[in-house]
Short mmCIF file of C-alpha atoms in Angstrom, two decimals:
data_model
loop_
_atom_site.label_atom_id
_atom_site.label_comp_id
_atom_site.label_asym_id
_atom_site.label_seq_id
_atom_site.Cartn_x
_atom_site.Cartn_y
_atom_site.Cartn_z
CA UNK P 1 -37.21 -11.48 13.78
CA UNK P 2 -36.49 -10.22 10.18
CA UNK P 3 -36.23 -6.47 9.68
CA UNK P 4 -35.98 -3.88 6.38
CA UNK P 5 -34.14 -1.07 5.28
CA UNK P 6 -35.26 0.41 1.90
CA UNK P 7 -32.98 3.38 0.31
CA UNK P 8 -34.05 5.50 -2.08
CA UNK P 9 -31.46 6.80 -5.25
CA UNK P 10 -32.77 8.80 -7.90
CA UNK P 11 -30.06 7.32 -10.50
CA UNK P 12 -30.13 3.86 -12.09
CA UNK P 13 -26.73 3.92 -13.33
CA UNK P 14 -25.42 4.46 -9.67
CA UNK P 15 -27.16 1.30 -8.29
CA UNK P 16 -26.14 -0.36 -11.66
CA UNK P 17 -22.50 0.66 -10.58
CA UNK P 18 -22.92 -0.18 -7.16
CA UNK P 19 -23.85 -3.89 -7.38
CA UNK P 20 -21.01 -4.39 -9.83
CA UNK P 21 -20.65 -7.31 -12.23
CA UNK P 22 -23.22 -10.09 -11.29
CA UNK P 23 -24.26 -8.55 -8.41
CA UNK P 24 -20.44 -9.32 -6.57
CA UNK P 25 -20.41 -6.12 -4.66
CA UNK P 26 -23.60 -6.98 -3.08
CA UNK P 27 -23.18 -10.57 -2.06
CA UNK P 28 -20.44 -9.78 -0.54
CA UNK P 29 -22.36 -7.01 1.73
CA UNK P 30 -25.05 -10.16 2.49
CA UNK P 31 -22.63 -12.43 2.98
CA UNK P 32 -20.88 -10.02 5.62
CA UNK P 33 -23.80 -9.15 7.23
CA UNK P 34 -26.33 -11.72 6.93
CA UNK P 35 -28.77 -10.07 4.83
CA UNK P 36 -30.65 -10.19 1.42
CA UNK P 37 -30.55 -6.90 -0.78
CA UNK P 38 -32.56 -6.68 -3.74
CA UNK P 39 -33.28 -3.57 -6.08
CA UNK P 40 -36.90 -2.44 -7.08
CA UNK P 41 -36.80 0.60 -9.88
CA UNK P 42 -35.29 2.75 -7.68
CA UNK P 43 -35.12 1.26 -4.46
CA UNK P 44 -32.57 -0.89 -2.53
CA UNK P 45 -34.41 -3.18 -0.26
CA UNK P 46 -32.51 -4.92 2.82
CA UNK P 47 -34.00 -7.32 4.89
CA UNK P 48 -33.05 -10.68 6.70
CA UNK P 49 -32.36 -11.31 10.63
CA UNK P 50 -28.64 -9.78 10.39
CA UNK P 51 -27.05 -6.13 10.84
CA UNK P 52 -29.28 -4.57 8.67
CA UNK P 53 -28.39 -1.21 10.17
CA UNK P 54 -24.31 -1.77 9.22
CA UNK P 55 -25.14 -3.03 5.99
CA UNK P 56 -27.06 0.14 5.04
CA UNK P 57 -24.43 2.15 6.04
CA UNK P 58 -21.86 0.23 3.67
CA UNK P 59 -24.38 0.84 0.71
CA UNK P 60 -24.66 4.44 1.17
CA UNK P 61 -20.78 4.46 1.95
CA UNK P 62 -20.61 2.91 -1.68
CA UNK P 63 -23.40 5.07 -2.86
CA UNK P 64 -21.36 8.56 -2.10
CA UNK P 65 -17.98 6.86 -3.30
CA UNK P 66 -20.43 5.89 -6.75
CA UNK P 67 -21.86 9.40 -6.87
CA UNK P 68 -18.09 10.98 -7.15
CA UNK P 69 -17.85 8.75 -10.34
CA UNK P 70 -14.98 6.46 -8.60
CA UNK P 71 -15.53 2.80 -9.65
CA UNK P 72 -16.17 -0.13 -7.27
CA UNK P 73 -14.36 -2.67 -6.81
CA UNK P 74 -14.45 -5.49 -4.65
CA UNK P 75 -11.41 -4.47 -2.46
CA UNK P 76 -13.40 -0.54 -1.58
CA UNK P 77 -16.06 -3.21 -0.50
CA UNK P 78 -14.57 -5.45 1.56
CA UNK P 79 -12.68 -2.24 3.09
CA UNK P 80 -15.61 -0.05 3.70
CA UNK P 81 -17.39 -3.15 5.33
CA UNK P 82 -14.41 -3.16 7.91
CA UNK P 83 -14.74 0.31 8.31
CA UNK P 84 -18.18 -0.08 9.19
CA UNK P 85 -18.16 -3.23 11.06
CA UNK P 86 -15.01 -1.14 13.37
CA UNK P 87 -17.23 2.05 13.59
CA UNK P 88 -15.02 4.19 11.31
CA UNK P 89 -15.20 7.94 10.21
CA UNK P 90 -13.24 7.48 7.37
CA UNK P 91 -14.20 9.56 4.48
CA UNK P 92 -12.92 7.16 1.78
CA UNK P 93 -14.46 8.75 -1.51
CA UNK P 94 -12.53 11.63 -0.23
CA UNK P 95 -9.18 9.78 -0.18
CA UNK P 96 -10.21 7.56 -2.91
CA UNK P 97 -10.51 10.99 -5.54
CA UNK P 98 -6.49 11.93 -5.38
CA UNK P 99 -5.01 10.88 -8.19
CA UNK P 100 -1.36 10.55 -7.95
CA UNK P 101 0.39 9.94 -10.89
CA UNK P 102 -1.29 8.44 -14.39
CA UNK P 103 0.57 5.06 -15.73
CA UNK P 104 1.90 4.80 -19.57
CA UNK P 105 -1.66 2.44 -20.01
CA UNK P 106 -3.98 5.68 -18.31
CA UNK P 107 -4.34 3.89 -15.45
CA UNK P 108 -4.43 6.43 -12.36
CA UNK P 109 -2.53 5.24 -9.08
CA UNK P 110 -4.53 6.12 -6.22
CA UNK P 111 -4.47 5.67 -2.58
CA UNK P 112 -7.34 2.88 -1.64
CA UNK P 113 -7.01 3.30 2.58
CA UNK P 114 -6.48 6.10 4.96
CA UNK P 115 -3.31 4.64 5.65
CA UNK P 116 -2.34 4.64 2.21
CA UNK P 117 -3.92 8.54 2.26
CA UNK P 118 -1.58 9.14 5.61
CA UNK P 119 1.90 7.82 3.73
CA UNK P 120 1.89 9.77 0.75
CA UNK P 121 0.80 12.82 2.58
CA UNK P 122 3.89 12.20 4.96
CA UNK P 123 6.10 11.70 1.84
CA UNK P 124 4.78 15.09 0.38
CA UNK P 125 5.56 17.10 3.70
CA UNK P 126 8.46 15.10 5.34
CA UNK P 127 12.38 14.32 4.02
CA UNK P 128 12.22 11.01 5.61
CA UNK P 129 9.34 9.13 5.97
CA UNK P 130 9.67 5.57 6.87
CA UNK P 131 6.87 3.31 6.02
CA UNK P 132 6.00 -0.27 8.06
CA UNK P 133 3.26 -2.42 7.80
CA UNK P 134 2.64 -5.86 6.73
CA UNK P 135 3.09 -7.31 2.90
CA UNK P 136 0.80 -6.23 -0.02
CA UNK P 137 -0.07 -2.58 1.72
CA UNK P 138 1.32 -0.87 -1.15
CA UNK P 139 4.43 0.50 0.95
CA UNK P 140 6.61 0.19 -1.97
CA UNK P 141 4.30 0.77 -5.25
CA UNK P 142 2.97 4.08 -3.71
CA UNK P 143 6.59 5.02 -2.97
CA UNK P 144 7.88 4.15 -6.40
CA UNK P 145 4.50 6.41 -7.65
CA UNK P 146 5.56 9.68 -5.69
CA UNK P 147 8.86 8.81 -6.57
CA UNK P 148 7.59 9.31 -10.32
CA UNK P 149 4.99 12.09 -9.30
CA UNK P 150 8.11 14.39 -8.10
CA UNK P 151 10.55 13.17 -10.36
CA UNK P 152 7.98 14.64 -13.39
CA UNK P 153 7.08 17.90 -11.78
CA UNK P 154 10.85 18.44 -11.64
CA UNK P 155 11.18 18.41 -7.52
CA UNK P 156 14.24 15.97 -7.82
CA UNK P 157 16.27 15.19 -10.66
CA UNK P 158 16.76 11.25 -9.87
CA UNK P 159 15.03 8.07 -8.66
CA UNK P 160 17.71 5.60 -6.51
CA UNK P 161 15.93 2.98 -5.71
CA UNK P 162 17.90 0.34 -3.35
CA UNK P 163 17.38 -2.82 -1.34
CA UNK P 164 19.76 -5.18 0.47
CA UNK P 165 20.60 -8.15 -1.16
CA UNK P 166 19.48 -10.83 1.62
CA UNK P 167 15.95 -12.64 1.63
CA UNK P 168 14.57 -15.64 3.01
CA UNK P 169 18.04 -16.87 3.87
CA UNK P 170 19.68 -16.88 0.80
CA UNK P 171 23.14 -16.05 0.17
CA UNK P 172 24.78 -14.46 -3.12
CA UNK P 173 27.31 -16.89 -3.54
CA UNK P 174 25.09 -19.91 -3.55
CA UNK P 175 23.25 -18.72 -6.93
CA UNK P 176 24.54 -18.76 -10.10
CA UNK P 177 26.13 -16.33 -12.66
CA UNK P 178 28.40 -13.25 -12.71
CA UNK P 179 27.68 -10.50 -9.42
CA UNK P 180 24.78 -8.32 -11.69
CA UNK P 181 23.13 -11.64 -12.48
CA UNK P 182 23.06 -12.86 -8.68
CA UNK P 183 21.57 -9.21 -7.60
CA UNK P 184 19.18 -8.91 -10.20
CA UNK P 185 16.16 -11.73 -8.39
CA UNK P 186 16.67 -9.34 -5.79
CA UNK P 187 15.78 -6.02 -7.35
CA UNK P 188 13.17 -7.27 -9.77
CA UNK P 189 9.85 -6.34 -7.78
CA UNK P 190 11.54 -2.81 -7.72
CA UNK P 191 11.49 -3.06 -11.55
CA UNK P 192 7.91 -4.69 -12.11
CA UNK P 193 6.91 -1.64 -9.85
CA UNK P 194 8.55 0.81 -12.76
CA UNK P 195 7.67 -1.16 -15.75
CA UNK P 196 4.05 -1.16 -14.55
CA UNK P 197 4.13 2.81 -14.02
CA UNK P 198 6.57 4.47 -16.49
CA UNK P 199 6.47 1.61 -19.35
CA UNK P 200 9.56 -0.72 -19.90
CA UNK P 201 10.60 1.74 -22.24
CA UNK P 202 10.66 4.71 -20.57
CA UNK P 203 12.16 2.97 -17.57
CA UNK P 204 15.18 1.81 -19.41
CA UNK P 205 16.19 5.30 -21.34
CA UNK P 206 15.79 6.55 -17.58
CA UNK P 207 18.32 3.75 -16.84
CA UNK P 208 20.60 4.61 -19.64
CA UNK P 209 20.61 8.35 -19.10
CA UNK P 210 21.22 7.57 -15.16
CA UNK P 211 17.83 9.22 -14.69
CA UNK P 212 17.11 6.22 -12.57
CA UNK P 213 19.09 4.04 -10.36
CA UNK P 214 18.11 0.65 -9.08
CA UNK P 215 20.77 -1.47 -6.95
CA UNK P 216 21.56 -3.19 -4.21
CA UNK P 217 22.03 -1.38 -0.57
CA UNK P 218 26.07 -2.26 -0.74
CA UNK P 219 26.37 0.11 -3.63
CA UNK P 220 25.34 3.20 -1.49
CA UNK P 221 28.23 3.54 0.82
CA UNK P 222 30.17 6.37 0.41
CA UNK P 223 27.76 8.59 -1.61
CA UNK P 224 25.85 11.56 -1.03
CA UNK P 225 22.69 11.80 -3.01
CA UNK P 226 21.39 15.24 -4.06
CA UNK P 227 18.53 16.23 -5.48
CA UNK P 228 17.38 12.61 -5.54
CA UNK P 229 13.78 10.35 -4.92
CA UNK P 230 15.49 7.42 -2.52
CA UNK P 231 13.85 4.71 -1.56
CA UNK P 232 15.03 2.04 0.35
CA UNK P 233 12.90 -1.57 0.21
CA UNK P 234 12.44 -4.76 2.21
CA UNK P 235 14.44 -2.73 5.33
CA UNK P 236 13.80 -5.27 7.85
CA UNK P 237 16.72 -7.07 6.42
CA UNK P 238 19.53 -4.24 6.71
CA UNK P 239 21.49 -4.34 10.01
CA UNK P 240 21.86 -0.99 12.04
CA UNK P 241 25.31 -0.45 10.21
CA UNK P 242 23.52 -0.82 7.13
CA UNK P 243 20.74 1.24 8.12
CA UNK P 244 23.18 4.19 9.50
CA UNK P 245 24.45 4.01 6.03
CA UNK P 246 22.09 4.64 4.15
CA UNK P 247 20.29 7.56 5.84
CA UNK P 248 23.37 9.33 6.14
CA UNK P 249 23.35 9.29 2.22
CA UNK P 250 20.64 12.03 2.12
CA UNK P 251 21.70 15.01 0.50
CA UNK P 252 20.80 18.74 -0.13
CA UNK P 253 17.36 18.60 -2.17
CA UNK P 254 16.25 15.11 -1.27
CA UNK P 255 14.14 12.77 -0.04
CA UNK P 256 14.09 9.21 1.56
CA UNK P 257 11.49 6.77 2.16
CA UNK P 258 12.29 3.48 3.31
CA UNK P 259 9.73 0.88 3.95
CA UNK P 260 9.99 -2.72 5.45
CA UNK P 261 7.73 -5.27 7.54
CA UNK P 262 9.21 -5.76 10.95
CA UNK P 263 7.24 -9.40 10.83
CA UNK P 264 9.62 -10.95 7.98
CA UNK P 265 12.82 -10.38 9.43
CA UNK P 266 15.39 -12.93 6.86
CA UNK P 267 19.06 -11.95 8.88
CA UNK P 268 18.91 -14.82 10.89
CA UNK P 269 18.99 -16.02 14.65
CA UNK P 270 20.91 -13.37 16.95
CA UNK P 271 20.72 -10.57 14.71
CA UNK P 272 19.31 -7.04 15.20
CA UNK P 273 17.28 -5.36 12.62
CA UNK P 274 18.21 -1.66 11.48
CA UNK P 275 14.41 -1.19 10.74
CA UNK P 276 13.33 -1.97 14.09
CA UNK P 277 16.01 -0.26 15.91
CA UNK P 278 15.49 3.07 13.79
CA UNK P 279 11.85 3.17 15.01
CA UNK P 280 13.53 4.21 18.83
CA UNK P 281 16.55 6.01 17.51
CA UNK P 282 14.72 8.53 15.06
CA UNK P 283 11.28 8.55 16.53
CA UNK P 284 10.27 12.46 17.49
CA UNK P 285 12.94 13.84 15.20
CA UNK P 286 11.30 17.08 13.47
CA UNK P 287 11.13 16.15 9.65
CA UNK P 288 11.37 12.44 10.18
CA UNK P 289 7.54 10.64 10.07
CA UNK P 290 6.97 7.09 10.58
CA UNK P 291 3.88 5.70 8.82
CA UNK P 292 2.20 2.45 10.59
CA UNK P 293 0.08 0.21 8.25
CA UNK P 294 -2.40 -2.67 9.77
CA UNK P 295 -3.96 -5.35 7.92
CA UNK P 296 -7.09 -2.96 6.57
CA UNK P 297 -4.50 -1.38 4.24
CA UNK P 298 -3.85 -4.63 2.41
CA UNK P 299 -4.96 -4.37 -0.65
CA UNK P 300 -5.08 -7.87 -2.00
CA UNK P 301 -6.63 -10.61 -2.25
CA UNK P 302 -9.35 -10.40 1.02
CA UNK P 303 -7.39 -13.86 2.51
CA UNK P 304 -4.06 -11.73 2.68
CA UNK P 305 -6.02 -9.95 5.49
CA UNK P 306 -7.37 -12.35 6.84
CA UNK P 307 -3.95 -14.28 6.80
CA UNK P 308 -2.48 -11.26 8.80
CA UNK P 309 -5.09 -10.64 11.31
CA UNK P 310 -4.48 -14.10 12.58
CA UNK P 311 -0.93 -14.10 12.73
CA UNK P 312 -1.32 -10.86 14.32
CA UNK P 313 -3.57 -12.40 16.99
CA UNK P 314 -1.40 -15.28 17.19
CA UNK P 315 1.51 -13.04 18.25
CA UNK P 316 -0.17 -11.26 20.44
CA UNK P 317 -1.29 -14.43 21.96
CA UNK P 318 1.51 -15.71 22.19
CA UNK P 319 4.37 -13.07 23.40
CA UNK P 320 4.38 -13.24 27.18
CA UNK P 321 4.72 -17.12 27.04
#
């Protein structure tokens, strides 16, 4: 039996704003939920045979993240429908409002999930936070953006930015040019990261002066780093040597994070990873926070979810066979 759900809002704009370009915001609420939504003056009408009660709450979810001037997009819809569909508290407008640093093109960088929310709040408070989670969660772009948020309000005086130099089974010596030229495919999503925040520009006198530092994990040993912003990337492929290394780089004044998906391990048959032995070696240590993310912090395209629920599933399906 159909039902209907009206809501009242007193401003146009807002339900102009809410139903986004074509109406995409909203078909993808029917779609989700198997319902129609129309708009009267000012009046959003739901009806049809589906959740109508779940798809009213994602509307005025949207409404309140509208009504704090934030604009929609269709990744905050496709999230708050999870939310909703999982019976989630989560005030997202709330997280959605903190603004953490401002790009060279006034773009602001802003978490878009409570996990996001949870990381960078564990980077402000923590010396070591270590971040894990699946691919396109933002691990390393919100780490590169506090890294830049503390490096401009003068809390550290450098940005080191490492990650080891072993992916999908390659080996250096099989590609071609001089050593910099074989490490640089390696370290270049480190650099889009900085280009897209701080301007090629800006990046590159920060290079010059020594401001910032990007290279490969080898060229850590032996240093201590003070007063620095370090951030280690892709750390499911260090070893526990490796790993050991590095953390014992941290120096008076600084901060680590180090982020890495547990799920794309590249070392190869036999080995162990340094990521997922550190979660048992330095779990409980006071100043030391690990950050979990799950596939509702993806922040991609919708199928990247997707993609990772089911291997998720998959796993779990499969690991006492």
């Amino acid at each position: 039996m159909e039902e209907e759900n009206r809501i009242q809002i007193d401003n146009i704009q807002h339900i102009i704003n809410l139903f986004g370009k074509f109406d995409e915001n909203i078909k993808l609420i029917e779609q989700a939920f198997d319902v129609t939504i129309i708009n009267r003056d000012n009046e959003i009408k739901i009806t049809g045979i589906g959740k109508i009660d779940m798809a009213a709450q994602t509307v005025l979810k949207l409404l309140d993240i509208v009504k704090r001037g934030t604009t929609i997009t269709q990744h905050t819809v496709n999230y708050i429908i999870s939310l909703v569909i999982e019976d989630s508290p989560e005030d997202v407008g709330q997280i959605l409002e903190d603004v953490l640093v401002a790009t060279t093109r006034g773009k602001y960088v802003k978490c878009k999930t409570l996990g996001q929310k949870k990381y960078t709040d564990a980077i402000k408070k923590n010396d070591v936070v270590i971040g894990i989670g699946p691919a396109g969660t933002g691990k390393t772009y919100l780490a590169i953006a506090m890294a830049v948020k503390f490096l401009k309000e003068k809390k550290v005086s450098r940005i080191v930015l490492t990650r080891p130099a072993v992916e999908a089974g390659e080996k250096l010596g099989f590609l071609p040019g001089d050593l910099q030229e074989k490490i640089n495919p390696y370290l270049r999503p480190l650099y889009d990261s900085l280009y897209d925040i701080l301007g090629a520009e800006t990046v590159q006198k920060y290079m010059d002066s020594n401001v910032i530092e990007v290279a490969p994990l080898a060229y850590m040993r032996g240093r201590t780093l003070d007063d620095c912003f370090i951030i280690l990337d892709e750390a499911q492929n260090t070893t526990p040597e490796q790993m050991k290394m590095f953390l014992t780089r941290f120096g008076f004044g600084s901060k680590i994070v180090v982020t890495g998906d547990i799920t794309q391990i590249d070392l190869g048959i036999g080995k162990v990873s340094g990521l997922k032995q550190v979660t048992k070696i330095l779990n409980g240590i006071d100043g030391i926070e690990f950050i979990y993310f799950s596939h509702k912090d993806v922040v991609r395209h919708k199928l990247v979810m997707e993609i990772i629920k089911a291997y998720d599933k998959f796993d779990k399906e499969n690991e006492n066979r």
